[in-house]
Amino acid sequence: MAEMIAPRQGYGEALVRLGEKHNDVVVLDADCAKANLTTMFKGKYPNRFFNIGISECDLVGTAAGLAVAGKVPFANAYANFLTGRAFDQMRVSVCYSNNNVKIVGHNAGTSAAQEGATHLPLEDISLMRSLPRMTVIVPADSLEMEKAVEAAYHFEGPVYLRVGKLPVPVVTKREDPFVIGKAKFYKEGGDVSIISTGIMLDEALKAAEELETQGISAEVIHVHTIKPIDAEAIIKTASKTKHVVTVEEHSIIGGLGSAVAEVLSENCPVPVKRVGTNDRFGVSGKMDELLDFFELRSHRIVSSAFELLKEKAPV
Amino acid sequence: MTITVEKNAYLKDLTKKIRRHIVKMTHHAGSGHPGGSLSATELLTVLFNEHMRVDPKNPDWNDRDCFFLSKGHCTPVYYSVLAEKGFFPVEELMTFRDVDGRLHGHPCGEHIPGVDISSGSLGQGLSVGNGVALAAKLDGSERRSYVMIGDGELQEGQVWEAAMTTAHYNLDNVCAIIDWNKIQLDDFVENVKGVKNLGDKFRSFGWHVIEIDGHDLEQVDEAYREAERTKGRPTAILAHTVKGKGISFMEDTHEWHGLAPNDEQLEIALKELE
């Protein structure tokens, strides 16, 4: 049984280590420091922490100014308010101005849980992916989050990092390499490709096991960087298996599923099934209940794989 | 008297030169924003030539003062002041808004020497200015942040979010310049959504407020000096200006917010600016 750790825990700790090594790291929050665990950084480096208050647009603009002055700001807020409300600030003051700002969206996906629809970010990846110059990173677990924070710092340019609040299984390994823009093959297989992002890697691996017991060999690829997408890896697996299921804790409009479908339709047209939330808002519920509610579960990945294989099977 | 007679004459001449650029550039492009550029001419000319610590030969100098044109549409005056200061050749002004040029309709921070941020979406400049000012405090640097905001632009909520941040962090190295020309795109500001009692608004947000005639070179110069002297809180210079200032038919009308002069109008304008 994998250890359960909240991705925000790995984020908070990694930020402190980053602050220790690099004086130019500054952290901003929009009155969610306790929830986002940027309190860890604040505790250690109070001078380099700025609570900008409940004003996401000002938060992002201030971060842009800090970047103009040579700092490497990490601007934190709940993902939906940050990406929805401050979209234009990211577009103009960050991306168009090419400022080295790290945008960190918290309470990601179902981890906003019982807060309900207003707080459940299911569109953030889609929004961030549409911005020129924005790199979009969605780590699988706390351990990968730590690597992503480090990589985001060393990457010159705007980055969006998606961070979950509640404990999820740690499925990646300490020794796994993390390179922005490079997908990782977690399991080899020949019949169907399961391409996942974020915490869905866990369900993807479970689905592959279930498929195996039914005689279907699934390949599992984890795409932590949704933009720039690793087209090479996606084309490679799709050319091999000819069947692709994508899985994400996000709307199927504009997220990983869309990104993969875009790559494949132009380069290697094979049938694709997208598992994610449909064109709808969330509800209140415990995270596990929400994952069930949206069917962000291995059984849905398995049934999607079967649907694909059936479609392609000779009559 | 804060500036000498000679200096006053020099600056006066320079503002005339800049106004000529503004009408010529917008005429060249067949579009652009002369009204709000002409109202801000003295404010920007004095700022860049008498107060800002910048080096046109080294525009990215770490310790430089920063200026953010939050009312990003007023590029004709901004580019003219930068060119006259030596950031890029004056001849380049006649590529304004050209598809193969870098002097876009709204400033692109990445391409133009001396421009520190892209702008054009109103309301964002003060937040950015605050960011630079926070970094300066952190680094123990003397650098200052200047932000020019239009009066119509004050309808954008982010300006007030940012105004709270500036005061909360006691950023006395921030100076906001409000080009209070009373007119926005559609109509007089008071007819669209009034921004009355501006001094009280900024004072109640914790700012030091200076109210001046934004076309009086001495008053403008003295306001920047007072801002530099003011410690512990940020300064807002509320500059009463005339939209379209200097060209009779452009003055005090929203018609010339975003309209370029035709050949005949250009000729009249240049004559008035002789």
Coordinates of C-alpha atoms in Angstrom, one line a residue:
Chain A
M1 CA 0.0 0.0 0.0
A2 CA 1.5 3.3 -1.1
E3 CA 2.1 6.0 1.5
M4 CA -0.6 8.8 1.5
I5 CA 0.8 12.3 1.4
A6 CA -0.9 15.6 0.4
P7 CA 0.8 17.1 -2.6
R8 CA 0.8 20.5 -0.9
Q9 CA 3.0 19.0 1.8
G10 CA 5.7 18.2 -0.7
Y11 CA 5.1 21.7 -2.3
G12 CA 5.5 23.5 1.1
E13 CA 8.7 21.6 2.0
A14 CA 10.3 22.0 -1.4
L15 CA 9.6 25.7 -1.3
V16 CA 11.5 26.0 2.0
R17 CA 14.5 24.1 0.5
L18 CA 14.4 26.3 -2.5
G19 CA 14.4 29.4 -0.3
E20 CA 17.4 28.1 1.6
K21 CA 19.5 27.7 -1.6
H22 CA 18.3 30.7 -3.5
N23 CA 18.0 34.2 -2.2
D24 CA 15.9 35.4 -5.2
V25 CA 13.0 33.1 -4.3
V26 CA 10.0 35.1 -3.0
V27 CA 6.6 33.8 -2.2
L28 CA 3.2 35.5 -2.4
D29 CA -0.1 34.3 -1.3
A30 CA -3.7 35.5 -1.4
D31 CA -4.7 34.9 2.2
C32 CA -4.5 31.1 1.8
A33 CA -1.1 30.6 3.3
K34 CA -2.3 28.2 6.0
A35 CA -4.2 26.1 3.4
N36 CA -1.5 26.3 0.8
L37 CA 1.2 25.5 3.3
T38 CA 3.2 28.5 2.2
T39 CA 3.3 29.2 5.9
M40 CA 6.3 26.9 6.0
F41 CA 8.3 29.3 3.8
K42 CA 6.8 32.3 5.7
G43 CA 8.0 30.8 9.0
K44 CA 11.6 30.5 7.7
Y45 CA 11.8 33.5 5.5
P46 CA 9.3 36.1 6.7
N47 CA 11.0 38.9 4.7
R48 CA 10.6 37.1 1.5
F49 CA 6.9 36.3 2.0
F50 CA 4.1 38.6 1.0
N51 CA 0.5 38.1 1.8
I52 CA -1.2 40.2 -0.8
G53 CA -4.7 39.6 0.6
I54 CA -7.8 38.4 -1.1
S55 CA -6.9 40.0 -4.5
E56 CA -5.7 37.5 -7.0
C57 CA -5.3 40.0 -9.8
D58 CA -3.1 42.2 -7.6
L59 CA -1.2 39.1 -6.5
V60 CA -0.2 38.1 -10.1
G61 CA 0.6 41.7 -11.0
T62 CA 2.8 42.2 -7.9
A63 CA 4.6 38.9 -8.8
A64 CA 5.2 40.2 -12.3
G65 CA 6.8 43.3 -10.8
L66 CA 9.0 41.3 -8.5
A67 CA 10.1 39.3 -11.5
V68 CA 11.0 42.6 -13.4
A69 CA 13.3 43.3 -10.4
G70 CA 15.0 39.9 -10.8
K71 CA 13.2 37.9 -8.2
V72 CA 11.7 34.5 -8.8
P73 CA 8.2 34.8 -7.4
F74 CA 5.9 31.9 -6.6
A75 CA 2.4 33.3 -6.6
N76 CA -0.1 31.1 -4.7
A77 CA -3.9 31.0 -4.6
Y78 CA -6.7 28.6 -5.0
A79 CA -6.5 27.3 -8.6
N80 CA -9.9 28.4 -9.8
F81 CA -9.8 32.0 -8.5
L82 CA -6.2 32.4 -9.6
T83 CA -6.6 31.1 -13.1
G84 CA -10.1 32.5 -13.6
R85 CA -9.9 35.8 -12.0
A86 CA -6.3 36.7 -12.8
F87 CA -6.2 35.2 -16.3
D88 CA -5.7 38.6 -17.9
Q89 CA -2.9 39.6 -15.5
M90 CA -1.2 36.3 -16.4
R91 CA -1.8 37.0 -20.1
V92 CA -0.4 40.6 -20.2
S93 CA 1.8 41.2 -17.1
V94 CA 3.3 37.7 -17.0
C95 CA 3.2 35.8 -20.3
Y96 CA 3.2 38.6 -22.9
S97 CA 5.8 40.5 -20.8
N98 CA 7.7 37.2 -20.6
N99 CA 8.2 37.5 -16.8
N100 CA 9.7 34.6 -14.8
V101 CA 6.7 34.1 -12.6
K102 CA 5.7 30.7 -11.1
I103 CA 1.9 30.6 -10.8
V104 CA 0.8 27.9 -8.3
G105 CA -2.9 26.8 -8.3
H106 CA -4.0 25.1 -5.1
N107 CA -7.0 23.0 -4.0
A108 CA -6.6 21.3 -7.4
G109 CA -9.4 19.1 -8.9
T110 CA -11.4 17.1 -6.4
S111 CA -9.1 18.1 -3.5
A112 CA -11.4 21.1 -2.9
A113 CA -13.8 18.4 -1.9
Q114 CA -16.7 19.6 0.2
E115 CA -16.2 23.2 -0.7
G116 CA -18.4 22.5 -3.7
A117 CA -18.5 23.7 -7.3
T118 CA -17.2 27.3 -6.8
H119 CA -14.0 25.9 -5.3
L120 CA -13.4 22.9 -7.6
P121 CA -11.0 23.8 -10.3
L122 CA -11.8 21.7 -13.3
E123 CA -11.0 24.2 -16.0
D124 CA -7.6 25.6 -14.8
I125 CA -5.4 23.4 -17.0
S126 CA -7.4 24.4 -20.1
L127 CA -7.1 28.1 -19.3
M128 CA -3.4 28.0 -18.6
R129 CA -2.7 25.8 -21.6
S130 CA -4.1 28.5 -23.9
L131 CA -1.6 31.1 -22.8
P132 CA 1.4 31.6 -25.1
R133 CA 4.7 30.9 -23.3
M134 CA 3.0 29.3 -20.3
T135 CA 4.4 25.9 -19.2
V136 CA 1.8 23.7 -17.4
I137 CA 2.9 21.1 -14.9
V138 CA 0.6 18.7 -13.1
P139 CA 2.5 16.4 -10.8
A140 CA 1.3 12.9 -9.7
D141 CA 2.1 13.1 -6.0
S142 CA 3.9 14.8 -3.3
L143 CA 7.3 13.4 -4.3
E144 CA 7.0 14.4 -7.9
M145 CA 5.7 17.8 -6.6
E146 CA 9.1 18.4 -4.9
K147 CA 10.9 17.8 -8.1
A148 CA 8.5 20.0 -10.0
V149 CA 9.1 22.9 -7.7
E150 CA 12.8 22.6 -8.1
A151 CA 12.5 22.3 -11.9
A152 CA 10.1 25.2 -12.1
Y153 CA 12.7 27.4 -10.3
H154 CA 15.4 26.5 -12.7
F155 CA 13.2 26.9 -15.8
E156 CA 13.3 30.5 -17.1
G157 CA 9.8 31.7 -17.9
P158 CA 6.2 31.5 -16.7
V159 CA 5.1 28.2 -15.2
Y160 CA 1.7 27.0 -13.9
L161 CA 2.0 24.4 -11.2
R162 CA -1.1 22.5 -10.1
V163 CA -1.2 21.4 -6.4
G164 CA -3.7 19.2 -4.6
K165 CA -4.7 19.7 -1.0
L166 CA -5.6 16.2 0.3
P167 CA -3.5 13.1 0.8
V168 CA -3.1 10.8 -2.3
P169 CA -0.9 7.7 -2.8
V170 CA 2.8 8.4 -3.5
V171 CA 3.2 6.3 -6.7
T172 CA 6.4 7.8 -8.2
K173 CA 9.8 6.9 -7.0
R174 CA 12.6 9.1 -5.5
E175 CA 14.9 8.0 -8.3
D176 CA 12.5 8.8 -11.2
P177 CA 13.9 11.5 -13.3
F178 CA 11.8 14.7 -13.7
V179 CA 12.4 16.7 -16.8
I180 CA 9.9 19.5 -17.8
G181 CA 8.2 18.4 -21.1
K182 CA 9.3 14.8 -20.9
A183 CA 6.5 12.2 -20.3
K184 CA 7.4 9.1 -18.3
F185 CA 6.6 5.5 -19.3
Y186 CA 5.5 3.7 -16.1
K187 CA 4.5 0.4 -17.7
E188 CA 5.1 -1.2 -21.1
G189 CA 2.2 -2.7 -23.0
G190 CA 1.0 -3.5 -26.5
D191 CA -2.8 -3.3 -26.7
V192 CA -3.9 0.0 -25.3
S193 CA -2.1 3.2 -24.0
I194 CA -3.3 4.9 -20.9
I195 CA -2.1 8.4 -20.8
S196 CA -2.6 10.1 -17.4
T197 CA -1.8 13.3 -15.7
G198 CA -1.7 14.4 -12.0
I199 CA -3.0 12.2 -9.3
M200 CA -4.7 10.0 -11.9
L201 CA -1.4 8.1 -12.4
D202 CA -2.5 5.9 -9.5
E203 CA -5.8 4.9 -11.1
A204 CA -4.1 4.4 -14.4
L205 CA -1.7 1.9 -12.9
K206 CA -4.5 0.1 -11.2
A207 CA -6.5 0.0 -14.4
A208 CA -3.4 -1.5 -16.2
E209 CA -3.3 -4.3 -13.6
E210 CA -7.0 -5.0 -14.0
L211 CA -6.7 -5.1 -17.8
E212 CA -3.8 -7.5 -17.4
T213 CA -5.9 -9.9 -15.5
Q214 CA -8.3 -9.8 -18.4
G215 CA -5.6 -10.5 -21.0
I216 CA -5.1 -7.0 -22.2
S217 CA -1.7 -5.5 -22.1
A218 CA -1.8 -1.7 -21.3
E219 CA 1.0 0.8 -21.5
V220 CA 0.9 3.6 -18.9
I221 CA 2.4 7.0 -19.6
H222 CA 2.4 9.8 -17.1
V223 CA 2.3 13.3 -18.6
H224 CA 3.3 15.7 -15.8
T225 CA 3.9 18.5 -18.3
I226 CA 0.8 19.2 -20.3
K227 CA 2.4 22.1 -22.1
P228 CA 4.8 21.7 -23.9
I229 CA 3.3 18.3 -24.4
D230 CA 5.7 15.4 -25.1
A231 CA 4.3 14.7 -28.6
E232 CA 7.1 12.2 -29.4
A233 CA 6.2 10.0 -26.5
I234 CA 2.5 10.2 -27.3
I235 CA 3.0 9.4 -30.9
K236 CA 5.3 6.5 -30.0
T237 CA 2.9 4.8 -27.7
A238 CA -0.1 5.4 -30.0
S239 CA 1.7 4.0 -33.0
K240 CA 2.4 0.9 -31.0
T241 CA -1.0 0.2 -29.3
K242 CA -3.4 2.0 -31.7
H243 CA -5.8 2.7 -28.8
V244 CA -5.5 5.5 -26.4
V245 CA -7.3 6.4 -23.2
T246 CA -6.5 9.7 -21.5
V247 CA -7.3 10.3 -17.8
E248 CA -7.3 13.5 -15.9
E249 CA -8.8 15.1 -12.8
H250 CA -10.1 18.0 -14.9
S251 CA -12.6 18.7 -17.6
I252 CA -12.2 16.7 -20.8
I253 CA -12.4 20.1 -22.6
G254 CA -9.0 21.7 -23.0
G255 CA -6.9 19.6 -20.7
L256 CA -4.8 16.5 -21.2
G257 CA -7.4 14.7 -23.3
S258 CA -7.6 17.6 -25.7
A259 CA -3.8 18.0 -25.8
V260 CA -3.3 14.3 -26.6
A261 CA -6.1 14.3 -29.2
E262 CA -4.6 17.3 -30.9
V263 CA -1.2 15.6 -31.2
L264 CA -2.7 12.3 -32.4
S265 CA -5.3 13.7 -34.9
E266 CA -2.5 15.5 -36.7
N267 CA 0.3 12.9 -36.4
C268 CA -1.1 9.4 -35.7
P269 CA -4.9 9.3 -35.9
V270 CA -6.1 6.5 -33.6
P271 CA -9.2 6.3 -31.6
V272 CA -9.0 8.1 -28.3
K273 CA -11.3 8.0 -25.2
R274 CA -11.1 10.9 -22.7
V275 CA -11.7 10.1 -19.1
G276 CA -12.2 13.3 -17.0
T277 CA -15.0 15.4 -15.8
N278 CA -17.6 16.2 -18.5
D279 CA -18.9 19.7 -19.4
R280 CA -20.3 20.4 -15.9
F281 CA -19.6 21.9 -12.5
G282 CA -18.6 20.0 -9.4
V283 CA -20.6 19.2 -6.3
S284 CA -19.8 18.9 -2.6
G285 CA -18.3 15.7 -1.2
K286 CA -15.3 14.0 0.3
M287 CA -12.5 13.6 -2.2
D288 CA -13.1 9.9 -2.5
E289 CA -16.7 10.4 -3.0
L290 CA -16.0 13.0 -5.7
L291 CA -13.6 10.7 -7.5
D292 CA -16.5 8.1 -7.4
F293 CA -19.1 10.7 -8.4
F294 CA -17.0 11.7 -11.5
E295 CA -15.9 8.1 -12.1
L296 CA -12.3 9.1 -12.0
R297 CA -11.6 5.5 -11.2
S298 CA -9.7 2.6 -12.7
H299 CA -13.0 0.8 -13.6
R300 CA -13.9 3.7 -16.0
I301 CA -10.4 3.5 -17.6
V302 CA -10.9 -0.2 -18.0
S303 CA -14.3 0.1 -19.5
S304 CA -13.1 2.9 -21.8
A305 CA -10.3 0.6 -23.0
F306 CA -12.7 -2.2 -23.7
E307 CA -15.0 0.2 -25.6
L308 CA -12.0 1.2 -27.8
L309 CA -10.8 -2.4 -28.4
K310 CA -14.3 -3.5 -29.2
E311 CA -14.8 -0.6 -31.7
K312 CA -11.6 -1.6 -33.5
A313 CA -12.1 -5.4 -33.2
P314 CA -13.0 -7.3 -36.4
V315 CA -16.6 -8.5 -36.4
Chain B
M1 CA 11.6 77.9 -8.4
T2 CA 12.7 74.3 -8.6
I3 CA 13.9 74.5 -12.2
T4 CA 16.0 77.2 -13.8
V5 CA 14.8 79.5 -16.5
E6 CA 17.1 77.8 -19.0
K7 CA 15.9 74.3 -18.0
N8 CA 12.3 75.5 -18.2
A9 CA 12.9 76.7 -21.7
Y10 CA 14.6 73.5 -22.6
L11 CA 11.8 71.3 -21.3
K12 CA 9.2 73.5 -22.9
D13 CA 10.9 73.1 -26.2
L14 CA 11.1 69.3 -25.6
T15 CA 7.4 69.0 -24.9
K16 CA 6.7 70.8 -28.1
K17 CA 8.9 68.4 -30.0
I18 CA 7.2 65.5 -28.3
R19 CA 3.7 66.8 -29.2
R20 CA 4.9 67.1 -32.8
H21 CA 6.0 63.4 -32.7
I22 CA 2.6 62.4 -31.2
V23 CA 0.5 63.9 -34.1
K24 CA 3.0 62.8 -36.7
M25 CA 3.1 59.2 -35.4
T26 CA -0.7 58.8 -35.2
H27 CA -1.0 60.4 -38.6
H28 CA 1.5 57.9 -40.0
A29 CA -0.3 55.0 -38.4
G30 CA -3.8 56.2 -39.3
S31 CA -4.8 55.2 -35.7
G32 CA -3.6 55.6 -32.1
H33 CA -4.4 57.7 -29.1
P34 CA -3.4 61.3 -29.3
G35 CA -5.7 62.8 -26.7
G36 CA -4.3 61.0 -23.6
S37 CA -0.8 61.3 -25.0
L38 CA -1.0 65.1 -25.3
S39 CA -2.4 65.3 -21.7
A40 CA 0.5 63.4 -20.3
T41 CA 3.3 65.1 -22.2
E42 CA 4.7 67.4 -19.4
L43 CA 4.3 64.7 -16.8
L44 CA 6.4 62.2 -18.8
T45 CA 8.9 64.7 -20.2
V46 CA 9.8 66.0 -16.7
L47 CA 9.8 62.5 -15.2
F48 CA 12.2 60.9 -17.7
N49 CA 14.5 64.0 -18.0
E50 CA 14.7 65.3 -14.5
H51 CA 13.9 62.5 -12.1
M52 CA 14.2 58.9 -13.2
R53 CA 17.5 57.2 -12.7
V54 CA 17.8 55.4 -16.0
D55 CA 20.6 54.8 -18.5
P56 CA 19.5 54.6 -22.2
K57 CA 22.8 52.9 -23.0
N58 CA 22.1 50.2 -20.3
P59 CA 18.3 50.0 -20.2
D60 CA 18.3 46.8 -18.1
W61 CA 20.6 48.2 -15.4
N62 CA 19.7 46.4 -12.2
D63 CA 19.3 49.4 -10.0
R64 CA 17.4 51.6 -12.4
D65 CA 14.1 53.3 -11.6
C66 CA 11.1 51.8 -13.3
F67 CA 8.2 53.4 -15.1
F68 CA 5.0 51.5 -15.9
L69 CA 2.5 53.0 -18.4
S70 CA -0.6 51.5 -16.9
K71 CA -2.7 53.5 -19.4
G72 CA -0.9 51.5 -22.1
H73 CA -2.7 53.1 -25.1
C74 CA -0.7 56.3 -24.7
T75 CA 2.3 54.9 -26.5
P76 CA 2.7 58.0 -28.8
V77 CA 3.9 60.1 -25.9
Y78 CA 5.7 57.2 -24.2
Y79 CA 7.7 56.2 -27.3
S80 CA 8.5 59.8 -28.1
V81 CA 9.9 60.5 -24.6
L82 CA 12.0 57.3 -24.7
A83 CA 13.3 58.1 -28.2
E84 CA 14.2 61.7 -27.2
K85 CA 15.9 60.3 -24.1
G86 CA 18.0 58.1 -26.3
F87 CA 16.6 54.6 -25.8
F88 CA 16.1 54.1 -29.5
P89 CA 16.5 56.3 -32.6
V90 CA 14.0 59.1 -33.0
E91 CA 13.5 58.1 -36.7
E92 CA 12.0 54.8 -35.5
L93 CA 9.0 56.8 -34.2
M94 CA 7.7 56.8 -37.8
T95 CA 7.3 53.1 -37.7
F96 CA 4.6 53.4 -35.1
R97 CA 2.0 50.6 -35.4
D98 CA 3.8 49.1 -38.4
V99 CA 3.4 45.4 -38.8
D100 CA 7.1 44.8 -39.2
G101 CA 8.1 47.3 -36.4
R102 CA 8.5 46.9 -32.7
L103 CA 6.5 50.0 -31.7
H104 CA 3.2 48.3 -31.4
G105 CA 0.0 50.1 -30.6
H106 CA 0.4 49.1 -26.9
P107 CA 3.9 48.7 -25.4
C108 CA 5.6 45.4 -25.6
G109 CA 8.1 45.1 -22.7
E110 CA 10.1 42.5 -24.4
H111 CA 11.1 44.3 -27.5
I112 CA 11.5 48.0 -26.7
P113 CA 14.5 49.3 -24.7
G114 CA 13.3 51.2 -21.7
V115 CA 9.9 49.5 -21.5
D116 CA 9.8 47.2 -18.4
I117 CA 6.4 45.6 -18.9
S118 CA 3.8 45.1 -21.6
S119 CA 0.6 46.9 -21.0
G120 CA -2.6 47.8 -22.7
S121 CA -5.1 45.9 -20.5
L122 CA -6.0 48.7 -18.1
G123 CA -5.6 48.5 -14.3
Q124 CA -2.5 46.4 -14.1
G125 CA 0.4 48.8 -13.7
L126 CA 0.3 49.7 -10.1
S127 CA 0.5 46.1 -9.0
V128 CA 3.6 45.7 -11.1
G129 CA 5.1 48.9 -9.7
N130 CA 4.5 47.6 -6.2
G131 CA 6.3 44.4 -7.1
V132 CA 9.4 46.3 -8.1
A133 CA 9.2 48.5 -5.0
L134 CA 8.9 45.4 -2.7
A135 CA 12.0 43.9 -4.3
A136 CA 13.8 47.2 -3.9
K137 CA 13.0 47.3 -0.2
L138 CA 14.1 43.7 0.1
D139 CA 17.5 44.5 -1.6
G140 CA 18.0 47.7 0.2
S141 CA 18.0 49.5 -3.1
E142 CA 17.1 53.1 -3.6
R143 CA 15.3 52.4 -6.9
R144 CA 11.8 53.9 -7.4
S145 CA 8.7 52.8 -9.2
Y146 CA 6.6 55.3 -11.2
V147 CA 3.2 54.3 -12.5
M148 CA 1.1 56.4 -14.8
I149 CA -2.7 55.7 -14.5
G150 CA -5.5 57.3 -16.4
D151 CA -8.5 58.8 -14.5
G152 CA -10.9 56.6 -16.5
E153 CA -8.7 53.7 -15.7
L154 CA -9.4 54.1 -12.0
Q155 CA -12.7 52.4 -12.8
E156 CA -10.7 49.1 -12.9
G157 CA -10.9 47.4 -9.5
Q158 CA -7.3 46.1 -9.6
V159 CA -6.1 49.7 -9.2
W160 CA -7.6 49.8 -5.7
E161 CA -6.5 46.3 -4.8
A162 CA -3.0 47.5 -5.6
A163 CA -3.4 50.9 -3.9
M164 CA -4.1 48.9 -0.7
T165 CA -1.0 46.9 -1.2
T166 CA 1.2 50.0 -1.7
A167 CA 0.0 51.6 1.5
H168 CA 0.0 48.3 3.5
Y169 CA 3.7 47.7 2.7
N170 CA 4.5 51.4 3.2
L171 CA 6.0 51.6 -0.2
D172 CA 7.3 55.2 -0.2
N173 CA 9.3 54.3 -3.3
V174 CA 6.1 54.1 -5.3
C175 CA 4.8 57.2 -7.1
A176 CA 1.5 57.0 -8.9
I177 CA 0.8 59.7 -11.4
I178 CA -2.9 60.1 -12.3
D179 CA -3.3 61.8 -15.6
W180 CA -6.6 63.5 -14.6
N181 CA -7.8 64.7 -18.0
K182 CA -11.5 64.1 -17.1
I183 CA -12.3 62.2 -20.4
Q184 CA -12.4 58.6 -21.4
L185 CA -13.1 56.8 -24.6
D186 CA -16.9 57.3 -24.7
D187 CA -17.5 60.5 -22.8
F188 CA -16.5 62.6 -19.8
V189 CA -15.5 60.4 -16.9
E190 CA -18.2 62.0 -14.7
N191 CA -20.8 60.9 -17.3
V192 CA -19.6 57.3 -17.6
K193 CA -18.7 56.4 -14.0
G194 CA -17.4 59.3 -11.9
V195 CA -14.2 59.3 -9.9
K196 CA -15.0 62.3 -7.8
N197 CA -13.1 63.3 -4.6
L198 CA -10.0 61.6 -5.9
G199 CA -7.8 63.2 -3.3
D200 CA -10.0 61.9 -0.5
K201 CA -10.0 58.4 -2.1
F202 CA -6.2 58.1 -2.2
R203 CA -5.8 59.7 1.2
S204 CA -8.3 57.3 2.8
F205 CA -6.3 54.5 1.3
G206 CA -3.2 55.8 3.2
W207 CA -1.5 57.7 0.4
H208 CA 0.2 61.1 0.4
V209 CA -1.6 63.2 -2.2
I210 CA -0.3 66.1 -4.3
E211 CA -2.7 67.9 -6.6
I212 CA -1.1 69.9 -9.4
D213 CA -1.6 71.5 -12.8
G214 CA -0.1 68.7 -15.0
H215 CA 0.9 71.1 -17.7
D216 CA 2.9 73.5 -15.5
L217 CA 6.5 72.3 -15.7
E218 CA 7.5 73.7 -12.3
Q219 CA 4.5 72.2 -10.5
V220 CA 5.2 68.9 -12.1
D221 CA 8.9 69.0 -11.2
E222 CA 8.1 70.0 -7.6
A223 CA 5.5 67.2 -7.3
Y224 CA 8.1 64.6 -8.2
R225 CA 10.6 66.2 -5.7
E226 CA 7.9 66.1 -2.9
A227 CA 7.2 62.4 -3.8
E228 CA 10.9 61.6 -3.4
R229 CA 11.0 63.4 0.0
T230 CA 7.9 61.7 1.3
K231 CA 8.8 58.8 3.6
G232 CA 6.7 56.0 5.1
R233 CA 3.8 56.1 2.6
P234 CA 3.3 56.2 -1.2
T235 CA 2.6 59.3 -3.1
A236 CA -0.2 59.9 -5.7
I237 CA 0.3 62.9 -7.9
L238 CA -3.2 64.0 -9.1
A239 CA -2.4 66.0 -12.2
H240 CA -5.2 68.1 -13.6
T241 CA -4.6 67.9 -17.4
V242 CA -6.5 68.7 -20.6
K243 CA -7.1 65.8 -23.0
G244 CA -5.6 66.7 -26.4
K245 CA -3.6 69.6 -24.8
G246 CA -1.8 71.8 -27.3
I247 CA -3.9 71.2 -30.4
S248 CA -7.0 73.5 -30.4
F249 CA -9.4 71.1 -32.1
M250 CA -8.3 68.1 -30.0
E251 CA -8.6 69.7 -26.6
D252 CA -11.2 68.6 -24.1
T253 CA -13.1 66.2 -26.2
H254 CA -13.5 62.5 -26.2
E255 CA -13.5 62.5 -30.0
W256 CA -9.7 62.5 -30.0
H257 CA -9.3 59.8 -27.5
G258 CA -8.4 57.3 -30.2
L259 CA -8.5 59.1 -33.5
A260 CA -5.6 59.9 -35.9
P261 CA -5.4 63.3 -37.7
N262 CA -5.8 63.3 -41.5
D263 CA -3.4 65.2 -43.8
E264 CA -5.1 68.5 -43.3
Q265 CA -5.5 68.2 -39.6
L266 CA -1.9 67.2 -39.3
E267 CA -0.9 70.4 -41.1
I268 CA -3.0 72.5 -38.7
A269 CA -1.7 70.7 -35.7
L270 CA 1.9 71.1 -36.7
K271 CA 1.3 74.8 -37.3
E272 CA -0.1 75.2 -33.9
L273 CA 3.0 73.5 -32.5
E274 CA 5.5 75.7 -34.2

